């Protein structure tokens, strides 16, 4: 989070809005890392694992994410998975829209897939490489 966002974040928290939103954008991943938390049986709580989710793709995924963001109004959105880069086309659209809304975006990836070059144009994008397992 950037320094300029600290006071707005506190304002939003005090008004009941969560400043951060993490979205599991896909349950798919080309890797099977031992110890990956995403595939643990209770990852989602209530005995549910990520494989119990139904993936959305394309326009439906974009529309649902934007609907959720407009309702919750976070300052920061993290996209996780599975492997978020499997949805790079949808993410490109989402990152562009969230950038227009002045929302910070983080994509947490295993970095086994190429990161789109066009993402360089997004000043509010932060990439994180997650290394799960042993």
mmCIF file of C-alpha atoms in Angstrom:
data_model
loop_
_atom_site.group_PDB
_atom_site.id
_atom_site.type_symbol
_atom_site.label_atom_id
_atom_site.label_comp_id
_atom_site.label_asym_id
_atom_site.label_seq_id
_atom_site.Cartn_x
_atom_site.Cartn_y
_atom_site.Cartn_z
ATOM 1 C CA UNK A 1 0.000 0.000 0.000
ATOM 2 C CA UNK A 2 1.288 3.431 -0.883
ATOM 3 C CA UNK A 3 1.736 6.055 1.799
ATOM 4 C CA UNK A 4 -0.939 8.279 0.257
ATOM 5 C CA UNK A 5 -3.478 5.482 0.764
ATOM 6 C CA UNK A 6 -3.051 5.109 4.541
ATOM 7 C CA UNK A 7 -5.523 7.801 5.640
ATOM 8 C CA UNK A 8 -8.162 6.792 3.051
ATOM 9 C CA UNK A 9 -7.741 3.197 4.232
ATOM 10 C CA UNK A 10 -8.437 4.163 7.838
ATOM 11 C CA UNK A 11 -11.438 6.208 6.744
ATOM 12 C CA UNK A 12 -12.853 3.238 4.853
ATOM 13 C CA UNK A 13 -12.228 0.868 7.773
ATOM 14 C CA UNK A 14 -13.995 3.234 10.163
ATOM 15 C CA UNK A 15 -16.954 3.356 7.764
ATOM 16 C CA UNK A 16 -17.191 -0.435 7.626
ATOM 17 C CA UNK A 17 -15.504 -1.136 4.291
ATOM 18 C CA UNK A 18 -12.710 -3.704 4.037
ATOM 19 C CA UNK A 19 -9.620 -1.999 2.541
ATOM 20 C CA UNK A 20 -8.266 -5.243 1.085
ATOM 21 C CA UNK A 21 -9.905 -7.908 -1.058
ATOM 22 C CA UNK A 22 -8.303 -11.198 -2.059
ATOM 23 C CA UNK A 23 -9.895 -13.115 -4.927
ATOM 24 C CA UNK A 24 -9.100 -16.691 -5.867
ATOM 25 C CA UNK A 25 -9.505 -16.102 -9.573
ATOM 26 C CA UNK A 26 -9.008 -19.742 -10.559
ATOM 27 C CA UNK A 27 -8.672 -23.098 -8.926
ATOM 28 C CA UNK A 28 -6.429 -24.341 -11.733
ATOM 29 C CA UNK A 29 -2.653 -24.587 -11.478
ATOM 30 C CA UNK A 30 -0.099 -26.321 -13.717
ATOM 31 C CA UNK A 31 1.994 -27.213 -10.656
ATOM 32 C CA UNK A 32 1.389 -29.646 -7.827
ATOM 33 C CA UNK A 33 3.696 -28.288 -5.159
ATOM 34 C CA UNK A 34 3.913 -30.410 -2.014
ATOM 35 C CA UNK A 35 2.555 -28.407 0.876
ATOM 36 C CA UNK A 36 0.586 -25.916 -1.234
ATOM 37 C CA UNK A 37 -2.043 -24.449 1.088
ATOM 38 C CA UNK A 38 -4.499 -23.732 -1.754
ATOM 39 C CA UNK A 39 -5.339 -27.403 -2.151
ATOM 40 C CA UNK A 40 -5.683 -28.242 1.524
ATOM 41 C CA UNK A 41 -9.089 -29.793 2.305
ATOM 42 C CA UNK A 42 -10.109 -26.979 4.686
ATOM 43 C CA UNK A 43 -8.602 -24.056 2.735
ATOM 44 C CA UNK A 44 -11.974 -22.312 2.364
ATOM 45 C CA UNK A 45 -13.225 -23.290 5.806
ATOM 46 C CA UNK A 46 -16.131 -25.540 6.692
ATOM 47 C CA UNK A 47 -14.249 -28.541 5.262
ATOM 48 C CA UNK A 48 -14.234 -27.104 1.739
ATOM 49 C CA UNK A 49 -11.250 -27.071 -0.558
ATOM 50 C CA UNK A 50 -10.545 -24.997 -3.645
ATOM 51 C CA UNK A 51 -11.497 -27.889 -5.926
ATOM 52 C CA UNK A 52 -15.088 -27.525 -4.697
ATOM 53 C CA UNK A 53 -15.328 -24.152 -6.443
ATOM 54 C CA UNK A 54 -16.630 -23.655 -9.974
ATOM 55 C CA UNK A 55 -14.323 -21.507 -12.100
ATOM 56 C CA UNK A 56 -15.752 -18.555 -13.981
ATOM 57 C CA UNK A 57 -14.041 -17.481 -17.181
ATOM 58 C CA UNK A 58 -14.216 -14.740 -19.800
ATOM 59 C CA UNK A 59 -16.805 -11.985 -19.593
ATOM 60 C CA UNK A 60 -18.627 -13.685 -16.718
ATOM 61 C CA UNK A 61 -15.483 -13.649 -14.577
ATOM 62 C CA UNK A 62 -14.739 -10.008 -15.400
ATOM 63 C CA UNK A 63 -18.308 -8.899 -14.682
ATOM 64 C CA UNK A 64 -18.496 -10.755 -11.354
ATOM 65 C CA UNK A 65 -15.172 -9.405 -10.119
ATOM 66 C CA UNK A 66 -16.082 -5.826 -11.057
ATOM 67 C CA UNK A 67 -19.495 -6.214 -9.427
ATOM 68 C CA UNK A 68 -17.836 -7.406 -6.218
ATOM 69 C CA UNK A 69 -15.260 -4.603 -6.276
ATOM 70 C CA UNK A 70 -17.933 -1.942 -6.840
ATOM 71 C CA UNK A 71 -19.968 -3.323 -3.943
ATOM 72 C CA UNK A 72 -17.078 -3.678 -1.453
ATOM 73 C CA UNK A 73 -15.020 -0.696 -2.664
ATOM 74 C CA UNK A 74 -11.578 -1.928 -1.554
ATOM 75 C CA UNK A 75 -8.384 0.094 -1.955
ATOM 76 C CA UNK A 76 -6.364 -3.007 -2.824
ATOM 77 C CA UNK A 77 -7.277 -6.225 -4.665
ATOM 78 C CA UNK A 78 -5.084 -9.327 -4.674
ATOM 79 C CA UNK A 79 -5.598 -12.020 -7.295
ATOM 80 C CA UNK A 80 -4.508 -15.461 -6.199
ATOM 81 C CA UNK A 81 -5.361 -19.010 -7.234
ATOM 82 C CA UNK A 82 -4.461 -21.728 -8.284
ATOM 83 C CA UNK A 83 -2.346 -19.881 -10.804
ATOM 84 C CA UNK A 84 -3.820 -16.465 -11.696
ATOM 85 C CA UNK A 85 -1.783 -16.210 -14.916
ATOM 86 C CA UNK A 86 -4.002 -18.929 -16.377
ATOM 87 C CA UNK A 87 -6.584 -16.108 -16.551
ATOM 88 C CA UNK A 88 -4.158 -13.533 -18.012
ATOM 89 C CA UNK A 89 -6.655 -12.275 -20.617
ATOM 90 C CA UNK A 90 -9.315 -11.598 -17.999
ATOM 91 C CA UNK A 91 -6.709 -10.203 -15.605
ATOM 92 C CA UNK A 92 -5.490 -7.723 -18.208
ATOM 93 C CA UNK A 93 -9.013 -6.325 -18.537
ATOM 94 C CA UNK A 94 -9.525 -6.331 -14.763
ATOM 95 C CA UNK A 95 -6.188 -4.677 -14.006
ATOM 96 C CA UNK A 96 -6.946 -1.956 -16.559
ATOM 97 C CA UNK A 97 -10.397 -1.322 -15.031
ATOM 98 C CA UNK A 98 -9.101 -1.368 -11.463
ATOM 99 C CA UNK A 99 -6.293 0.995 -12.459
ATOM 100 C CA UNK A 100 -8.929 3.430 -13.784
ATOM 101 C CA UNK A 101 -10.661 3.134 -10.406
ATOM 102 C CA UNK A 102 -7.304 3.950 -8.692
ATOM 103 C CA UNK A 103 -7.266 0.575 -6.944
ATOM 104 C CA UNK A 104 -3.949 -1.087 -6.167
ATOM 105 C CA UNK A 105 -3.704 -4.597 -7.640
ATOM 106 C CA UNK A 106 -1.482 -7.476 -6.646
ATOM 107 C CA UNK A 107 -1.143 -10.680 -8.656
ATOM 108 C CA UNK A 108 0.330 -13.567 -6.690
ATOM 109 C CA UNK A 109 1.848 -16.062 -9.109
ATOM 110 C CA UNK A 110 4.194 -19.028 -9.147
ATOM 111 C CA UNK A 111 5.813 -17.337 -12.195
ATOM 112 C CA UNK A 112 5.855 -20.534 -14.248
ATOM 113 C CA UNK A 113 3.875 -18.801 -16.999
ATOM 114 C CA UNK A 114 4.969 -15.647 -18.848
ATOM 115 C CA UNK A 115 3.844 -12.341 -17.421
ATOM 116 C CA UNK A 116 2.162 -10.293 -20.172
ATOM 117 C CA UNK A 117 4.392 -7.445 -21.406
ATOM 118 C CA UNK A 118 1.424 -5.090 -21.578
ATOM 119 C CA UNK A 119 1.168 -5.211 -17.800
ATOM 120 C CA UNK A 120 4.163 -2.844 -17.675
ATOM 121 C CA UNK A 121 1.774 0.027 -18.395
ATOM 122 C CA UNK A 122 -0.118 -0.385 -15.111
ATOM 123 C CA UNK A 123 1.359 1.792 -12.342
ATOM 124 C CA UNK A 124 -0.908 0.297 -9.658
ATOM 125 C CA UNK A 125 0.107 -3.319 -10.377
ATOM 126 C CA UNK A 126 2.323 -5.283 -8.001
ATOM 127 C CA UNK A 127 3.544 -8.784 -8.805
ATOM 128 C CA UNK A 128 4.431 -11.279 -6.102
ATOM 129 C CA UNK A 129 5.986 -14.666 -6.596
ATOM 130 C CA UNK A 130 4.699 -17.289 -4.202
ATOM 131 C CA UNK A 131 6.827 -20.322 -3.501
ATOM 132 C CA UNK A 132 4.778 -22.920 -1.679
ATOM 133 C CA UNK A 133 6.073 -26.279 -0.659
ATOM 134 C CA UNK A 134 9.363 -27.623 0.488
#
